[in-house]
C-alpha cells in the first residue's frame, strides 16, 4: 500500500515538473519582461530618475508635481473627452453594423469583408493614409464636403476638430468589434425569434427585447476593453502629429496631447522617468477604479448565459 502511494506521488510530482518545464519559457518571459518592469516602475515613481544616473528616492514628490503641471491636466482632459466621444460611438456603430450584416442577403460575405478589412491594416500605414484623407487642400474628406457645397474643415489644424477626426478614424477601424457583436448575435437561439414571430413581434421588437438583452455580456466586455484602450490612446495621434505638424507634435493648442503621449514625452524626451512612472501608475489606478465601477453596475443590466432560463 505504501509503495503504491509513493509511486502515485512520484507520478504526480513528475507530471507537475513536466508542466512547469513546458511553462518555463513563458514564466521566465513574464517575470523578466512584465513583473520586473512593473515592480521597477513602482519604485521609480517614488524616485528622481533620468535613465543616466542612479535613482534617488524622493517619496511622493513626482505625484505632487503632476497636479501642478498644466500639460498633465491637458492630457487628462483630452483623453477623457476622446474616451467619452469614441467608446459610445464605437459600441453603437458596431452593434448597428452587426445587426445589418446579420440579415441573410445576397453578397453578405462581401459586405462583412469590407467592414472588417480596415481593422487588420497596419496602424502606421492606415494612419498615414488618413493623414492624406484629412489634408485641407486636396484631402478626400474636404473634396466630398466641397462637392456637397459645404465648407472645408481644418481637421488637423483646428483644435475643435482634432478629436472628432481621430474618432472618425477609430470608427473606420472598428471591424474587430463589430465582428464580435456579429458572432454574439449568431449565438442567440433561433427559437426565441420564432416564438416572438408567432406572438406578432416586429423586427425592432425582436432586436430590442431578444437580441440586445442576449448580447449584453458582450456589450459589457467591449465597453470595458474600449475604455481601457481609449485611456491608453497613443499611436495614431503620435503618428499624425509627428509627421503632419513637425513644429507642434502635440497638435494645435495641445489638443492631441493624450495621456499616453505625455507619458512618452516625459520618459523619452525630457528623461523624467520618475514622473512618467508616476503617471503610468495613476493611469492604472484610474482604469482599475472605472473597471470596478462598471462591474458593480453590470449586475443591473448584464445577462449571462443561462441566467434567463
PDB file of C-alpha atoms in Angstrom:
ATOM      1  CA  UNK A   1       0.000   0.000   0.000  1.00  0.00           C
ATOM      2  CA  UNK A   2       2.788   2.409   0.919  1.00  0.00           C
ATOM      3  CA  UNK A   3       4.706   1.545  -2.258  1.00  0.00           C
ATOM      4  CA  UNK A   4       1.593   2.312  -4.313  1.00  0.00           C
ATOM      5  CA  UNK A   5       1.229   5.703  -2.605  1.00  0.00           C
ATOM      6  CA  UNK A   6       4.900   6.513  -3.205  1.00  0.00           C
ATOM      7  CA  UNK A   7       4.597   5.608  -6.893  1.00  0.00           C
ATOM      8  CA  UNK A   8       1.468   7.723  -7.166  1.00  0.00           C
ATOM      9  CA  UNK A   9       3.222  10.692  -5.546  1.00  0.00           C
ATOM     10  CA  UNK A  10       6.231  10.263  -7.852  1.00  0.00           C
ATOM     11  CA  UNK A  11       3.985  10.217 -10.933  1.00  0.00           C
ATOM     12  CA  UNK A  12       2.143  13.305  -9.694  1.00  0.00           C
ATOM     13  CA  UNK A  13       5.427  15.108  -8.998  1.00  0.00           C
ATOM     14  CA  UNK A  14       6.772  14.091 -12.409  1.00  0.00           C
ATOM     15  CA  UNK A  15       3.658  15.467 -14.144  1.00  0.00           C
ATOM     16  CA  UNK A  16       3.911  18.759 -12.237  1.00  0.00           C
ATOM     17  CA  UNK A  17       7.601  19.128 -13.042  1.00  0.00           C
ATOM     18  CA  UNK A  18       6.898  18.365 -16.709  1.00  0.00           C
ATOM     19  CA  UNK A  19       4.171  21.012 -16.738  1.00  0.00           C
ATOM     20  CA  UNK A  20       6.476  23.592 -15.128  1.00  0.00           C
ATOM     21  CA  UNK A  21       9.217  22.718 -17.604  1.00  0.00           C
ATOM     22  CA  UNK A  22       6.935  23.342 -20.582  1.00  0.00           C
ATOM     23  CA  UNK A  23       5.632  26.553 -18.997  1.00  0.00           C
ATOM     24  CA  UNK A  24       9.139  27.755 -18.079  1.00  0.00           C
ATOM     25  CA  UNK A  25       9.736  29.849 -21.248  1.00  0.00           C
ATOM     26  CA  UNK A  26       6.527  31.807 -20.641  1.00  0.00           C
ATOM     27  CA  UNK A  27       7.187  32.140 -16.902  1.00  0.00           C
ATOM     28  CA  UNK A  28      10.727  33.398 -17.498  1.00  0.00           C
ATOM     29  CA  UNK A  29       9.493  35.876 -20.107  1.00  0.00           C
ATOM     30  CA  UNK A  30       6.669  37.094 -17.863  1.00  0.00           C
ATOM     31  CA  UNK A  31       8.971  37.613 -14.893  1.00  0.00           C
ATOM     32  CA  UNK A  32      11.731  39.291 -16.939  1.00  0.00           C
ATOM     33  CA  UNK A  33       9.614  41.460 -19.244  1.00  0.00           C
ATOM     34  CA  UNK A  34       6.446  42.099 -17.235  1.00  0.00           C
ATOM     35  CA  UNK A  35       6.724  41.523 -13.498  1.00  0.00           C
ATOM     36  CA  UNK A  36      10.183  43.076 -13.017  1.00  0.00           C
ATOM     37  CA  UNK A  37       9.372  46.233 -15.072  1.00  0.00           C
ATOM     38  CA  UNK A  38       6.101  46.651 -13.150  1.00  0.00           C
ATOM     39  CA  UNK A  39       7.894  46.477  -9.808  1.00  0.00           C
ATOM     40  CA  UNK A  40      10.672  48.804 -11.007  1.00  0.00           C
ATOM     41  CA  UNK A  41       8.161  51.340 -12.335  1.00  0.00           C
ATOM     42  CA  UNK A  42       6.515  51.475  -8.904  1.00  0.00           C
ATOM     43  CA  UNK A  43       9.907  52.135  -7.329  1.00  0.00           C
ATOM     44  CA  UNK A  44      10.909  54.705  -9.979  1.00  0.00           C
ATOM     45  CA  UNK A  45       7.639  56.594  -9.436  1.00  0.00           C
ATOM     46  CA  UNK A  46       8.965  57.379  -5.961  1.00  0.00           C
ATOM     47  CA  UNK A  47      12.401  58.422  -7.228  1.00  0.00           C
ATOM     48  CA  UNK A  48      14.120  61.177  -9.154  1.00  0.00           C
ATOM     49  CA  UNK A  49      15.471  59.220 -12.112  1.00  0.00           C
ATOM     50  CA  UNK A  50      16.584  60.297 -15.597  1.00  0.00           C
ATOM     51  CA  UNK A  51      17.937  56.984 -17.035  1.00  0.00           C
ATOM     52  CA  UNK A  52      21.565  58.166 -16.783  1.00  0.00           C
ATOM     53  CA  UNK A  53      22.077  58.457 -13.033  1.00  0.00           C
ATOM     54  CA  UNK A  54      21.179  56.343 -10.061  1.00  0.00           C
ATOM     55  CA  UNK A  55      17.563  56.787  -8.901  1.00  0.00           C
ATOM     56  CA  UNK A  56      17.215  58.920  -5.779  1.00  0.00           C
ATOM     57  CA  UNK A  57      14.248  58.234  -3.518  1.00  0.00           C
ATOM     58  CA  UNK A  58      12.046  61.340  -3.163  1.00  0.00           C
ATOM     59  CA  UNK A  59       8.778  59.867  -1.929  1.00  0.00           C
ATOM     60  CA  UNK A  60       5.571  61.326  -3.384  1.00  0.00           C
ATOM     61  CA  UNK A  61       7.244  64.359  -4.978  1.00  0.00           C
ATOM     62  CA  UNK A  62       6.610  63.083  -8.520  1.00  0.00           C
ATOM     63  CA  UNK A  63       2.916  62.621  -7.830  1.00  0.00           C
ATOM     64  CA  UNK A  64       2.588  66.064  -6.235  1.00  0.00           C
ATOM     65  CA  UNK A  65       4.381  67.769  -9.131  1.00  0.00           C
ATOM     66  CA  UNK A  66       1.961  66.238 -11.642  1.00  0.00           C
ATOM     67  CA  UNK A  67      -1.020  68.041 -10.131  1.00  0.00           C
ATOM     68  CA  UNK A  68       0.645  71.399 -10.752  1.00  0.00           C
ATOM     69  CA  UNK A  69       1.640  70.533 -14.335  1.00  0.00           C
ATOM     70  CA  UNK A  70      -0.554  72.203 -16.969  1.00  0.00           C
ATOM     71  CA  UNK A  71       0.303  69.635 -19.634  1.00  0.00           C
ATOM     72  CA  UNK A  72      -0.661  66.806 -17.289  1.00  0.00           C
ATOM     73  CA  UNK A  73      -4.167  68.215 -16.860  1.00  0.00           C
ATOM     74  CA  UNK A  74      -4.393  68.948 -20.585  1.00  0.00           C
ATOM     75  CA  UNK A  75      -3.568  65.317 -21.381  1.00  0.00           C
ATOM     76  CA  UNK A  76      -6.167  64.152 -18.830  1.00  0.00           C
ATOM     77  CA  UNK A  77      -8.793  66.421 -20.397  1.00  0.00           C
ATOM     78  CA  UNK A  78      -8.029  65.324 -23.970  1.00  0.00           C
ATOM     79  CA  UNK A  79      -8.060  61.647 -23.019  1.00  0.00           C
ATOM     80  CA  UNK A  80     -11.369  61.853 -21.139  1.00  0.00           C
ATOM     81  CA  UNK A  81     -13.074  63.811 -23.933  1.00  0.00           C
ATOM     82  CA  UNK A  82     -11.840  61.349 -26.544  1.00  0.00           C
ATOM     83  CA  UNK A  83     -12.934  58.363 -24.415  1.00  0.00           C
ATOM     84  CA  UNK A  84     -16.422  59.795 -23.866  1.00  0.00           C
ATOM     85  CA  UNK A  85     -16.694  60.577 -27.570  1.00  0.00           C
ATOM     86  CA  UNK A  86     -15.208  57.421 -29.080  1.00  0.00           C
ATOM     87  CA  UNK A  87     -16.295  54.475 -26.911  1.00  0.00           C
ATOM     88  CA  UNK A  88     -20.098  55.042 -27.018  1.00  0.00           C
ATOM     89  CA  UNK A  89     -19.994  55.748 -30.763  1.00  0.00           C
ATOM     90  CA  UNK A  90     -17.891  52.646 -31.402  1.00  0.00           C
ATOM     91  CA  UNK A  91     -20.288  50.418 -29.426  1.00  0.00           C
ATOM     92  CA  UNK A  92     -23.386  51.905 -31.069  1.00  0.00           C
ATOM     93  CA  UNK A  93     -21.989  51.809 -34.605  1.00  0.00           C
ATOM     94  CA  UNK A  94     -20.631  48.264 -34.210  1.00  0.00           C
ATOM     95  CA  UNK A  95     -23.987  46.967 -32.937  1.00  0.00           C
ATOM     96  CA  UNK A  96     -25.826  48.617 -35.839  1.00  0.00           C
ATOM     97  CA  UNK A  97     -23.388  47.263 -38.433  1.00  0.00           C
ATOM     98  CA  UNK A  98     -23.504  43.778 -36.889  1.00  0.00           C
ATOM     99  CA  UNK A  99     -27.318  43.836 -36.873  1.00  0.00           C
ATOM    100  CA  UNK A 100     -27.440  44.861 -40.536  1.00  0.00           C
ATOM    101  CA  UNK A 101     -24.883  42.251 -41.574  1.00  0.00           C
ATOM    102  CA  UNK A 102     -26.770  39.592 -39.619  1.00  0.00           C
ATOM    103  CA  UNK A 103     -29.519  39.574 -42.252  1.00  0.00           C
ATOM    104  CA  UNK A 104     -29.346  36.843 -44.881  1.00  0.00           C
ATOM    105  CA  UNK A 105     -28.870  38.881 -48.034  1.00  0.00           C
ATOM    106  CA  UNK A 106     -27.095  38.274 -51.305  1.00  0.00           C
ATOM    107  CA  UNK A 107     -23.385  39.129 -51.160  1.00  0.00           C
ATOM    108  CA  UNK A 108     -23.369  39.046 -47.377  1.00  0.00           C
ATOM    109  CA  UNK A 109     -19.762  37.786 -47.285  1.00  0.00           C
ATOM    110  CA  UNK A 110     -18.612  40.760 -49.368  1.00  0.00           C
ATOM    111  CA  UNK A 111     -20.087  43.398 -47.040  1.00  0.00           C
ATOM    112  CA  UNK A 112     -18.717  41.639 -43.962  1.00  0.00           C
ATOM    113  CA  UNK A 113     -15.267  41.606 -45.533  1.00  0.00           C
ATOM    114  CA  UNK A 114     -15.443  45.277 -46.496  1.00  0.00           C
ATOM    115  CA  UNK A 115     -16.311  46.319 -42.943  1.00  0.00           C
ATOM    116  CA  UNK A 116     -13.715  44.042 -41.356  1.00  0.00           C
ATOM    117  CA  UNK A 117     -10.664  44.650 -43.585  1.00  0.00           C
ATOM    118  CA  UNK A 118      -9.755  48.133 -42.169  1.00  0.00           C
ATOM    119  CA  UNK A 119      -9.208  46.613 -38.717  1.00  0.00           C
ATOM    120  CA  UNK A 120      -6.418  44.326 -39.971  1.00  0.00           C
ATOM    121  CA  UNK A 121      -4.460  47.029 -41.795  1.00  0.00           C
ATOM    122  CA  UNK A 122      -1.170  48.068 -40.140  1.00  0.00           C
ATOM    123  CA  UNK A 123      -1.797  51.003 -37.815  1.00  0.00           C
ATOM    124  CA  UNK A 124       1.067  53.098 -39.194  1.00  0.00           C
ATOM    125  CA  UNK A 125       0.031  52.636 -42.828  1.00  0.00           C
ATOM    126  CA  UNK A 126      -3.627  53.350 -42.063  1.00  0.00           C
ATOM    127  CA  UNK A 127      -2.746  56.490 -40.083  1.00  0.00           C
ATOM    128  CA  UNK A 128      -0.581  57.838 -42.898  1.00  0.00           C
ATOM    129  CA  UNK A 129      -3.485  57.176 -45.277  1.00  0.00           C
ATOM    130  CA  UNK A 130      -5.800  59.203 -43.035  1.00  0.00           C
ATOM    131  CA  UNK A 131      -3.232  61.980 -42.889  1.00  0.00           C
ATOM    132  CA  UNK A 132      -3.739  62.356 -46.631  1.00  0.00           C
ATOM    133  CA  UNK A 133      -7.520  61.997 -46.373  1.00  0.00           C
ATOM    134  CA  UNK A 134      -7.660  64.851 -43.830  1.00  0.00           C
ATOM    135  CA  UNK A 135      -5.447  67.184 -45.856  1.00  0.00           C
ATOM    136  CA  UNK A 136      -7.088  70.602 -46.070  1.00  0.00           C
ATOM    137  CA  UNK A 137      -6.216  71.350 -49.707  1.00  0.00           C
ATOM    138  CA  UNK A 138      -6.564  68.021 -51.531  1.00  0.00           C
ATOM    139  CA  UNK A 139      -7.870  65.564 -48.929  1.00  0.00           C
ATOM    140  CA  UNK A 140     -10.713  63.225 -49.838  1.00  0.00           C
ATOM    141  CA  UNK A 141     -12.979  64.346 -46.976  1.00  0.00           C
ATOM    142  CA  UNK A 142     -12.812  68.026 -47.863  1.00  0.00           C
ATOM    143  CA  UNK A 143     -13.305  67.236 -51.541  1.00  0.00           C
ATOM    144  CA  UNK A 144     -16.516  65.403 -50.668  1.00  0.00           C
ATOM    145  CA  UNK A 145     -17.629  68.304 -48.488  1.00  0.00           C
ATOM    146  CA  UNK A 146     -16.980  70.736 -51.349  1.00  0.00           C
ATOM    147  CA  UNK A 147     -18.997  68.542 -53.712  1.00  0.00           C
ATOM    148  CA  UNK A 148     -21.897  68.917 -51.276  1.00  0.00           C
ATOM    149  CA  UNK A 149     -21.302  72.695 -51.213  1.00  0.00           C
ATOM    150  CA  UNK A 150     -20.103  72.540 -47.617  1.00  0.00           C
ATOM    151  CA  UNK A 151     -17.028  74.400 -46.311  1.00  0.00           C
ATOM    152  CA  UNK A 152     -13.703  72.594 -45.913  1.00  0.00           C
ATOM    153  CA  UNK A 153     -12.607  71.660 -42.414  1.00  0.00           C
ATOM    154  CA  UNK A 154      -9.181  72.165 -40.836  1.00  0.00           C
ATOM    155  CA  UNK A 155      -9.124  68.654 -39.432  1.00  0.00           C
ATOM    156  CA  UNK A 156      -5.553  68.718 -38.156  1.00  0.00           C
ATOM    157  CA  UNK A 157      -5.125  72.468 -37.648  1.00  0.00           C
ATOM    158  CA  UNK A 158      -8.292  73.361 -35.733  1.00  0.00           C
ATOM    159  CA  UNK A 159      -8.241  72.188 -32.073  1.00  0.00           C
ATOM    160  CA  UNK A 160     -12.033  71.749 -32.166  1.00  0.00           C
ATOM    161  CA  UNK A 161     -11.798  69.162 -34.955  1.00  0.00           C
ATOM    162  CA  UNK A 162      -8.751  67.094 -33.974  1.00  0.00           C
ATOM    163  CA  UNK A 163     -10.558  64.726 -31.609  1.00  0.00           C
ATOM    164  CA  UNK A 164     -13.569  64.233 -33.933  1.00  0.00           C
ATOM    165  CA  UNK A 165     -11.046  63.445 -36.682  1.00  0.00           C
ATOM    166  CA  UNK A 166      -9.414  60.784 -34.514  1.00  0.00           C
ATOM    167  CA  UNK A 167     -12.837  59.423 -33.571  1.00  0.00           C
ATOM    168  CA  UNK A 168     -13.846  59.006 -37.213  1.00  0.00           C
ATOM    169  CA  UNK A 169     -10.538  57.313 -37.947  1.00  0.00           C
ATOM    170  CA  UNK A 170     -11.043  54.972 -34.999  1.00  0.00           C
ATOM    171  CA  UNK A 171     -14.596  54.090 -36.044  1.00  0.00           C
ATOM    172  CA  UNK A 172     -13.331  53.219 -39.518  1.00  0.00           C
ATOM    173  CA  UNK A 173     -11.048  50.596 -37.973  1.00  0.00           C
ATOM    174  CA  UNK A 174     -13.619  49.047 -35.607  1.00  0.00           C
ATOM    175  CA  UNK A 175     -14.115  45.884 -37.632  1.00  0.00           C
ATOM    176  CA  UNK A 176     -12.831  43.653 -34.850  1.00  0.00           C
ATOM    177  CA  UNK A 177     -15.549  44.996 -32.529  1.00  0.00           C
ATOM    178  CA  UNK A 178     -18.417  44.553 -34.976  1.00  0.00           C
ATOM    179  CA  UNK A 179     -17.319  41.009 -35.802  1.00  0.00           C
ATOM    180  CA  UNK A 180     -17.520  40.087 -32.093  1.00  0.00           C
ATOM    181  CA  UNK A 181     -21.041  41.516 -31.902  1.00  0.00           C
ATOM    182  CA  UNK A 182     -21.965  39.636 -35.057  1.00  0.00           C
ATOM    183  CA  UNK A 183     -20.727  36.372 -33.569  1.00  0.00           C
ATOM    184  CA  UNK A 184     -22.743  37.072 -30.389  1.00  0.00           C
ATOM    185  CA  UNK A 185     -25.892  37.711 -32.424  1.00  0.00           C
ATOM    186  CA  UNK A 186     -25.379  34.476 -34.315  1.00  0.00           C
ATOM    187  CA  UNK A 187     -25.237  32.693 -30.961  1.00  0.00           C
ATOM    188  CA  UNK A 188     -28.739  33.822 -29.920  1.00  0.00           C
ATOM    189  CA  UNK A 189     -31.063  30.755 -30.108  1.00  0.00           C
ATOM    190  CA  UNK A 190     -33.316  30.876 -33.153  1.00  0.00           C
ATOM    191  CA  UNK A 191     -36.262  29.537 -31.146  1.00  0.00           C
ATOM    192  CA  UNK A 192     -36.561  32.905 -29.370  1.00  0.00           C
ATOM    193  CA  UNK A 193     -37.106  34.673 -32.687  1.00  0.00           C
ATOM    194  CA  UNK A 194     -39.544  32.002 -33.904  1.00  0.00           C
ATOM    195  CA  UNK A 195     -41.605  32.318 -30.725  1.00  0.00           C
ATOM    196  CA  UNK A 196     -41.648  36.127 -30.989  1.00  0.00           C
ATOM    197  CA  UNK A 197     -42.862  35.957 -34.595  1.00  0.00           C
ATOM    198  CA  UNK A 198     -45.737  33.744 -33.504  1.00  0.00           C
ATOM    199  CA  UNK A 199     -46.594  36.365 -30.859  1.00  0.00           C
ATOM    200  CA  UNK A 200     -46.608  39.053 -33.554  1.00  0.00           C
ATOM    201  CA  UNK A 201     -43.362  40.880 -32.690  1.00  0.00           C
ATOM    202  CA  UNK A 202     -41.861  43.009 -35.469  1.00  0.00           C
ATOM    203  CA  UNK A 203     -38.156  43.338 -36.361  1.00  0.00           C
ATOM    204  CA  UNK A 204     -37.489  46.237 -33.981  1.00  0.00           C
ATOM    205  CA  UNK A 205     -39.211  44.478 -31.086  1.00  0.00           C
ATOM    206  CA  UNK A 206     -37.210  41.314 -31.707  1.00  0.00           C
ATOM    207  CA  UNK A 207     -33.998  43.330 -31.756  1.00  0.00           C
ATOM    208  CA  UNK A 208     -34.909  45.308 -28.632  1.00  0.00           C
ATOM    209  CA  UNK A 209     -36.260  42.509 -26.463  1.00  0.00           C
ATOM    210  CA  UNK A 210     -34.278  39.493 -27.699  1.00  0.00           C
ATOM    211  CA  UNK A 211     -31.075  40.460 -29.477  1.00  0.00           C
ATOM    212  CA  UNK A 212     -29.888  43.281 -27.200  1.00  0.00           C
ATOM    213  CA  UNK A 213     -30.542  41.518 -23.859  1.00  0.00           C
ATOM    214  CA  UNK A 214     -28.867  38.367 -25.217  1.00  0.00           C
ATOM    215  CA  UNK A 215     -25.630  40.185 -26.066  1.00  0.00           C
ATOM    216  CA  UNK A 216     -25.372  42.450 -23.004  1.00  0.00           C
ATOM    217  CA  UNK A 217     -22.417  40.416 -21.725  1.00  0.00           C
ATOM    218  CA  UNK A 218     -20.547  41.103 -24.965  1.00  0.00           C
ATOM    219  CA  UNK A 219     -21.532  44.789 -24.849  1.00  0.00           C
ATOM    220  CA  UNK A 220     -20.179  44.983 -21.311  1.00  0.00           C
ATOM    221  CA  UNK A 221     -16.906  43.348 -22.374  1.00  0.00           C
ATOM    222  CA  UNK A 222     -16.476  45.756 -25.283  1.00  0.00           C
ATOM    223  CA  UNK A 223     -17.219  48.779 -23.075  1.00  0.00           C
ATOM    224  CA  UNK A 224     -14.542  47.732 -20.569  1.00  0.00           C
ATOM    225  CA  UNK A 225     -11.969  46.970 -23.275  1.00  0.00           C
ATOM    226  CA  UNK A 226     -12.846  50.123 -25.212  1.00  0.00           C
ATOM    227  CA  UNK A 227     -12.395  52.383 -22.184  1.00  0.00           C
ATOM    228  CA  UNK A 228      -9.075  50.786 -21.252  1.00  0.00           C
ATOM    229  CA  UNK A 229      -7.816  51.138 -24.844  1.00  0.00           C
ATOM    230  CA  UNK A 230      -9.015  54.762 -25.118  1.00  0.00           C
ATOM    231  CA  UNK A 231      -7.299  55.717 -21.852  1.00  0.00           C
ATOM    232  CA  UNK A 232      -4.027  54.436 -23.353  1.00  0.00           C
ATOM    233  CA  UNK A 233      -4.542  56.088 -26.762  1.00  0.00           C
ATOM    234  CA  UNK A 234      -1.202  56.957 -28.316  1.00  0.00           C
ATOM    235  CA  UNK A 235      -0.129  55.547 -31.677  1.00  0.00           C
ATOM    236  CA  UNK A 236      -2.472  57.228 -34.157  1.00  0.00           C
ATOM    237  CA  UNK A 237      -2.225  60.696 -32.595  1.00  0.00           C
ATOM    238  CA  UNK A 238       1.549  60.466 -32.331  1.00  0.00           C
ATOM    239  CA  UNK A 239       1.980  59.398 -35.969  1.00  0.00           C
ATOM    240  CA  UNK A 240      -0.415  62.040 -37.268  1.00  0.00           C
ATOM    241  CA  UNK A 241       1.193  64.917 -35.407  1.00  0.00           C
ATOM    242  CA  UNK A 242       4.850  63.899 -35.625  1.00  0.00           C
ATOM    243  CA  UNK A 243       4.661  63.689 -39.393  1.00  0.00           C
ATOM    244  CA  UNK A 244       1.979  66.249 -40.159  1.00  0.00           C
ATOM    245  CA  UNK A 245       2.927  69.180 -37.957  1.00  0.00           C
ATOM    246  CA  UNK A 246       6.549  68.768 -37.009  1.00  0.00           C
ATOM    247  CA  UNK A 247       6.589  72.022 -35.019  1.00  0.00           C
ATOM    248  CA  UNK A 248       3.532  71.068 -32.950  1.00  0.00           C
ATOM    249  CA  UNK A 249       3.844  67.346 -32.126  1.00  0.00           C
ATOM    250  CA  UNK A 250       1.008  67.637 -29.600  1.00  0.00           C
ATOM    251  CA  UNK A 251      -1.399  69.251 -32.060  1.00  0.00           C
ATOM    252  CA  UNK A 252      -2.804  72.787 -32.209  1.00  0.00           C
ATOM    253  CA  UNK A 253      -3.179  74.186 -28.680  1.00  0.00           C
ATOM    254  CA  UNK A 254      -2.067  70.762 -27.378  1.00  0.00           C
ATOM    255  CA  UNK A 255      -5.446  69.349 -28.439  1.00  0.00           C
ATOM    256  CA  UNK A 256      -3.871  65.991 -29.328  1.00  0.00           C
ATOM    257  CA  UNK A 257      -1.731  65.607 -26.245  1.00  0.00           C
ATOM    258  CA  UNK A 258      -3.165  62.394 -24.833  1.00  0.00           C
ATOM    259  CA  UNK A 259      -2.199  60.816 -21.546  1.00  0.00           C
ATOM    260  CA  UNK A 260      -0.115  58.091 -23.193  1.00  0.00           C
ATOM    261  CA  UNK A 261       1.726  60.686 -25.280  1.00  0.00           C
ATOM    262  CA  UNK A 262       2.532  62.742 -22.194  1.00  0.00           C
ATOM    263  CA  UNK A 263       3.995  59.644 -20.523  1.00  0.00           C
ATOM    264  CA  UNK A 264       6.102  59.031 -23.631  1.00  0.00           C
ATOM    265  CA  UNK A 265       7.342  62.630 -23.808  1.00  0.00           C
ATOM    266  CA  UNK A 266       8.166  62.712 -20.105  1.00  0.00           C
ATOM    267  CA  UNK A 267      10.121  59.462 -20.281  1.00  0.00           C
ATOM    268  CA  UNK A 268      11.985  59.757 -23.592  1.00  0.00           C
ATOM    269  CA  UNK A 269      12.013  63.465 -24.467  1.00  0.00           C
ATOM    270  CA  UNK A 270      12.615  65.015 -21.036  1.00  0.00           C
ATOM    271  CA  UNK A 271      14.083  61.853 -19.434  1.00  0.00           C
ATOM    272  CA  UNK A 272      11.840  62.259 -16.399  1.00  0.00           C
ATOM    273  CA  UNK A 273      11.414  58.559 -15.803  1.00  0.00           C
ATOM    274  CA  UNK A 274      10.154  59.138 -12.275  1.00  0.00           C
ATOM    275  CA  UNK A 275       7.351  61.423 -13.450  1.00  0.00           C
ATOM    276  CA  UNK A 276       6.464  59.084 -16.309  1.00  0.00           C
ATOM    277  CA  UNK A 277       6.260  56.120 -13.923  1.00  0.00           C
ATOM    278  CA  UNK A 278       4.024  58.123 -11.589  1.00  0.00           C
ATOM    279  CA  UNK A 279       1.702  58.946 -14.494  1.00  0.00           C
ATOM    280  CA  UNK A 280       1.609  55.288 -15.501  1.00  0.00           C
ATOM    281  CA  UNK A 281       0.565  54.206 -12.014  1.00  0.00           C
ATOM    282  CA  UNK A 282      -2.098  56.887 -11.820  1.00  0.00           C
ATOM    283  CA  UNK A 283      -3.468  55.593 -15.114  1.00  0.00           C
ATOM    284  CA  UNK A 284      -3.520  52.063 -13.713  1.00  0.00           C
ATOM    285  CA  UNK A 285      -5.441  53.207 -10.624  1.00  0.00           C
ATOM    286  CA  UNK A 286      -7.981  55.172 -12.683  1.00  0.00           C
ATOM    287  CA  UNK A 287      -8.515  52.258 -15.094  1.00  0.00           C
ATOM    288  CA  UNK A 288      -8.931  49.846 -12.165  1.00  0.00           C
ATOM    289  CA  UNK A 289     -11.478  52.132 -10.454  1.00  0.00           C
ATOM    290  CA  UNK A 290     -13.502  52.622 -13.647  1.00  0.00           C
ATOM    291  CA  UNK A 291     -13.467  48.886 -14.352  1.00  0.00           C
ATOM    292  CA  UNK A 292     -14.584  48.030 -10.812  1.00  0.00           C
ATOM    293  CA  UNK A 293     -17.444  50.555 -11.054  1.00  0.00           C
ATOM    294  CA  UNK A 294     -18.533  49.041 -14.353  1.00  0.00           C
ATOM    295  CA  UNK A 295     -18.533  45.577 -12.798  1.00  0.00           C
ATOM    296  CA  UNK A 296     -20.688  46.830  -9.916  1.00  0.00           C
ATOM    297  CA  UNK A 297     -23.249  48.332 -12.291  1.00  0.00           C
ATOM    298  CA  UNK A 298     -23.212  45.309 -14.606  1.00  0.00           C
ATOM    299  CA  UNK A 299     -25.398  43.282 -12.230  1.00  0.00           C
ATOM    300  CA  UNK A 300     -28.317  45.589 -13.094  1.00  0.00           C
ATOM    301  CA  UNK A 301     -28.234  45.160 -16.872  1.00  0.00           C
ATOM    302  CA  UNK A 302     -25.876  42.388 -17.981  1.00  0.00           C
ATOM    303  CA  UNK A 303     -27.402  38.967 -18.617  1.00  0.00           C
ATOM    304  CA  UNK A 304     -25.070  35.971 -18.799  1.00  0.00           C
ATOM    305  CA  UNK A 305     -25.823  32.667 -20.482  1.00  0.00           C
ATOM    306  CA  UNK A 306     -28.305  30.567 -18.542  1.00  0.00           C
ATOM    307  CA  UNK A 307     -29.453  33.323 -16.187  1.00  0.00           C
ATOM    308  CA  UNK A 308     -32.670  33.942 -18.039  1.00  0.00           C
ATOM    309  CA  UNK A 309     -33.638  30.272 -18.353  1.00  0.00           C
TER     310      UNK A 309
END
